[in-house]
């Protein structure tokens, strides 16, 4: 894990976070997936927060799709940020391309370009926000849907 931290302030609940800077060359896609798994294992084992096995697999796929899209469509560096908020994992990807991604119309003959559709189908919510240096895409995933 490149960066993992716990913050608490003034009796507030502990926030669990991890981040990974991403180069534009796509060289860290596998490392991003590994970070997500290691982070969720830590959340479960060290902090006793229930994380479903299916959730770990879903998060790996969402992270892979988001990081792959950054490699394809954003010209500069990016940042993957994972954060626990209650019973939800927030997966954030900050990149340098200000253009919001758009899902394509359904087309059974289209090969590829299904990343946003996959992320939207698997995540509880997906939001896109323009930032001064580009955009932030956030996908929220329930850690343990059986208890929600």
mmCIF file of C-alpha atoms in Angstrom:
data_model
loop_
_atom_site.group_PDB
_atom_site.id
_atom_site.type_symbol
_atom_site.label_atom_id
_atom_site.label_comp_id
_atom_site.label_asym_id
_atom_site.label_seq_id
_atom_site.Cartn_x
_atom_site.Cartn_y
_atom_site.Cartn_z
ATOM 1 C CA UNK A 1 0.000 0.000 0.000
ATOM 2 C CA UNK A 2 1.529 3.303 -1.012
ATOM 3 C CA UNK A 3 -0.383 5.240 1.575
ATOM 4 C CA UNK A 4 -2.737 4.005 4.231
ATOM 5 C CA UNK A 5 -3.832 5.999 7.190
ATOM 6 C CA UNK A 6 -6.226 6.300 10.045
ATOM 7 C CA UNK A 7 -7.368 9.700 11.144
ATOM 8 C CA UNK A 8 -9.375 10.629 14.191
ATOM 9 C CA UNK A 9 -10.160 14.024 15.510
ATOM 10 C CA UNK A 10 -12.005 15.162 18.586
ATOM 11 C CA UNK A 11 -13.696 11.846 19.306
ATOM 12 C CA UNK A 12 -14.826 11.413 15.717
ATOM 13 C CA UNK A 13 -15.055 7.944 14.238
ATOM 14 C CA UNK A 14 -11.859 6.586 12.764
ATOM 15 C CA UNK A 15 -11.609 7.097 8.999
ATOM 16 C CA UNK A 16 -9.762 4.453 7.018
ATOM 17 C CA UNK A 17 -8.141 5.545 3.762
ATOM 18 C CA UNK A 18 -5.584 4.421 1.203
ATOM 19 C CA UNK A 19 -4.252 6.105 -1.940
ATOM 20 C CA UNK A 20 -2.177 5.205 -4.964
ATOM 21 C CA UNK A 21 -0.697 7.731 -7.423
ATOM 22 C CA UNK A 22 -1.109 6.507 -11.003
ATOM 23 C CA UNK A 23 1.132 7.250 -13.951
ATOM 24 C CA UNK A 24 -0.405 7.958 -17.347
ATOM 25 C CA UNK A 25 1.302 4.886 -18.833
ATOM 26 C CA UNK A 26 -1.105 2.400 -17.226
ATOM 27 C CA UNK A 27 1.692 0.583 -15.425
ATOM 28 C CA UNK A 28 -0.107 0.427 -12.085
ATOM 29 C CA UNK A 29 -3.452 -1.169 -12.974
ATOM 30 C CA UNK A 30 -2.609 -4.469 -11.251
ATOM 31 C CA UNK A 31 -1.104 -2.598 -8.301
ATOM 32 C CA UNK A 32 -4.358 -0.627 -7.944
ATOM 33 C CA UNK A 33 -6.341 -3.885 -7.743
ATOM 34 C CA UNK A 34 -3.891 -5.265 -5.166
ATOM 35 C CA UNK A 35 -4.168 -2.071 -3.116
ATOM 36 C CA UNK A 36 -7.955 -2.424 -3.044
ATOM 37 C CA UNK A 37 -7.771 -6.042 -1.860
ATOM 38 C CA UNK A 38 -5.117 -5.312 0.782
ATOM 39 C CA UNK A 39 -7.111 -2.324 2.008
ATOM 40 C CA UNK A 40 -10.325 -4.338 2.365
ATOM 41 C CA UNK A 41 -8.480 -7.165 4.141
ATOM 42 C CA UNK A 42 -7.065 -4.624 6.589
ATOM 43 C CA UNK A 43 -10.501 -3.089 7.134
ATOM 44 C CA UNK A 44 -11.924 -6.530 7.895
ATOM 45 C CA UNK A 45 -9.074 -8.120 9.851
ATOM 46 C CA UNK A 46 -7.603 -5.166 11.739
ATOM 47 C CA UNK A 47 -10.743 -3.124 12.297
ATOM 48 C CA UNK A 48 -13.463 -5.789 12.463
ATOM 49 C CA UNK A 49 -15.600 -4.203 9.766
ATOM 50 C CA UNK A 50 -17.569 -6.868 7.864
ATOM 51 C CA UNK A 51 -16.588 -7.101 4.189
ATOM 52 C CA UNK A 52 -18.330 -9.641 1.956
ATOM 53 C CA UNK A 53 -16.169 -11.812 -0.314
ATOM 54 C CA UNK A 54 -18.284 -10.727 -3.290
ATOM 55 C CA UNK A 55 -17.571 -7.107 -2.403
ATOM 56 C CA UNK A 56 -13.811 -7.670 -2.684
ATOM 57 C CA UNK A 57 -14.279 -9.116 -6.178
ATOM 58 C CA UNK A 58 -16.639 -6.318 -7.221
ATOM 59 C CA UNK A 59 -14.225 -3.668 -5.941
ATOM 60 C CA UNK A 60 -11.339 -5.218 -7.890
ATOM 61 C CA UNK A 61 -13.392 -5.020 -11.083
ATOM 62 C CA UNK A 62 -14.517 -1.419 -10.443
ATOM 63 C CA UNK A 63 -10.950 -0.320 -9.651
ATOM 64 C CA UNK A 64 -9.649 -2.086 -12.750
ATOM 65 C CA UNK A 65 -12.251 -0.424 -14.991
ATOM 66 C CA UNK A 66 -11.706 3.057 -13.552
ATOM 67 C CA UNK A 67 -7.916 2.863 -13.676
ATOM 68 C CA UNK A 68 -7.974 1.413 -17.205
ATOM 69 C CA UNK A 69 -10.200 4.290 -18.344
ATOM 70 C CA UNK A 70 -7.773 6.801 -16.867
ATOM 71 C CA UNK A 71 -4.973 5.160 -18.827
ATOM 72 C CA UNK A 72 -7.013 5.354 -22.055
ATOM 73 C CA UNK A 73 -8.584 8.797 -21.740
ATOM 74 C CA UNK A 74 -6.692 11.046 -19.291
ATOM 75 C CA UNK A 75 -3.390 12.537 -20.471
ATOM 76 C CA UNK A 76 -1.676 13.048 -17.129
ATOM 77 C CA UNK A 77 -1.174 11.513 -13.737
ATOM 78 C CA UNK A 78 -4.109 10.379 -11.610
ATOM 79 C CA UNK A 79 -4.845 9.325 -8.057
ATOM 80 C CA UNK A 80 -6.846 6.362 -6.767
ATOM 81 C CA UNK A 81 -8.261 6.994 -3.301
ATOM 82 C CA UNK A 82 -10.160 4.486 -1.160
ATOM 83 C CA UNK A 83 -12.102 5.556 1.922
ATOM 84 C CA UNK A 84 -14.439 3.809 4.331
ATOM 85 C CA UNK A 85 -17.526 5.825 5.256
ATOM 86 C CA UNK A 86 -19.773 3.829 7.561
ATOM 87 C CA UNK A 87 -20.742 0.630 5.741
ATOM 88 C CA UNK A 88 -19.609 1.978 2.358
ATOM 89 C CA UNK A 89 -16.320 1.919 0.466
ATOM 90 C CA UNK A 90 -15.838 5.102 -1.542
ATOM 91 C CA UNK A 91 -13.637 4.496 -4.575
ATOM 92 C CA UNK A 92 -12.420 7.811 -5.975
ATOM 93 C CA UNK A 93 -10.362 8.382 -9.059
ATOM 94 C CA UNK A 94 -8.971 11.855 -9.672
ATOM 95 C CA UNK A 95 -7.619 12.493 -13.172
ATOM 96 C CA UNK A 96 -6.528 15.350 -15.418
ATOM 97 C CA UNK A 97 -9.235 15.056 -18.100
ATOM 98 C CA UNK A 98 -12.133 17.441 -17.335
ATOM 99 C CA UNK A 99 -14.503 15.663 -19.752
ATOM 100 C CA UNK A 100 -17.126 13.600 -17.980
ATOM 101 C CA UNK A 101 -17.395 10.015 -19.193
ATOM 102 C CA UNK A 102 -20.641 9.074 -20.903
ATOM 103 C CA UNK A 103 -22.162 5.629 -21.191
ATOM 104 C CA UNK A 104 -22.724 4.562 -24.772
ATOM 105 C CA UNK A 105 -26.082 3.400 -26.079
ATOM 106 C CA UNK A 106 -26.543 -0.371 -25.839
ATOM 107 C CA UNK A 107 -25.027 -2.110 -28.841
ATOM 108 C CA UNK A 108 -24.505 -5.887 -28.801
ATOM 109 C CA UNK A 109 -21.930 -5.600 -31.600
ATOM 110 C CA UNK A 110 -19.717 -3.081 -29.788
ATOM 111 C CA UNK A 111 -16.430 -4.485 -28.543
ATOM 112 C CA UNK A 112 -15.060 -2.677 -25.509
ATOM 113 C CA UNK A 113 -16.042 0.682 -24.053
ATOM 114 C CA UNK A 114 -18.304 -0.907 -21.433
ATOM 115 C CA UNK A 115 -16.307 0.270 -18.395
ATOM 116 C CA UNK A 116 -18.721 2.931 -17.185
ATOM 117 C CA UNK A 117 -21.679 0.583 -17.680
ATOM 118 C CA UNK A 118 -19.924 -2.080 -15.603
ATOM 119 C CA UNK A 119 -19.055 0.362 -12.829
ATOM 120 C CA UNK A 120 -22.608 1.767 -12.750
ATOM 121 C CA UNK A 121 -24.097 -1.747 -12.611
ATOM 122 C CA UNK A 122 -21.876 -2.853 -9.719
ATOM 123 C CA UNK A 123 -21.676 0.276 -7.570
ATOM 124 C CA UNK A 124 -24.396 1.587 -5.289
ATOM 125 C CA UNK A 125 -23.876 5.062 -6.782
ATOM 126 C CA UNK A 126 -21.493 6.662 -9.266
ATOM 127 C CA UNK A 127 -20.861 10.392 -9.370
ATOM 128 C CA UNK A 128 -18.649 12.564 -11.550
ATOM 129 C CA UNK A 129 -17.494 15.978 -10.407
ATOM 130 C CA UNK A 130 -15.340 18.437 -12.295
ATOM 131 C CA UNK A 131 -12.346 19.667 -10.299
ATOM 132 C CA UNK A 132 -9.846 22.461 -10.997
ATOM 133 C CA UNK A 133 -7.348 19.973 -12.421
ATOM 134 C CA UNK A 134 -9.750 17.611 -14.208
ATOM 135 C CA UNK A 135 -12.439 15.451 -12.615
ATOM 136 C CA UNK A 136 -13.227 13.075 -9.803
ATOM 137 C CA UNK A 137 -15.217 9.904 -10.351
ATOM 138 C CA UNK A 138 -16.585 8.263 -7.219
ATOM 139 C CA UNK A 139 -18.171 4.835 -6.981
ATOM 140 C CA UNK A 140 -19.718 3.804 -3.675
ATOM 141 C CA UNK A 141 -19.910 0.109 -2.814
ATOM 142 C CA UNK A 142 -21.601 -1.487 0.186
ATOM 143 C CA UNK A 143 -19.026 -3.436 2.203
ATOM 144 C CA UNK A 144 -21.498 -6.112 3.224
ATOM 145 C CA UNK A 145 -24.779 -5.927 1.281
ATOM 146 C CA UNK A 146 -26.302 -8.738 3.373
ATOM 147 C CA UNK A 147 -26.358 -6.481 6.445
ATOM 148 C CA UNK A 148 -27.618 -3.352 4.676
#
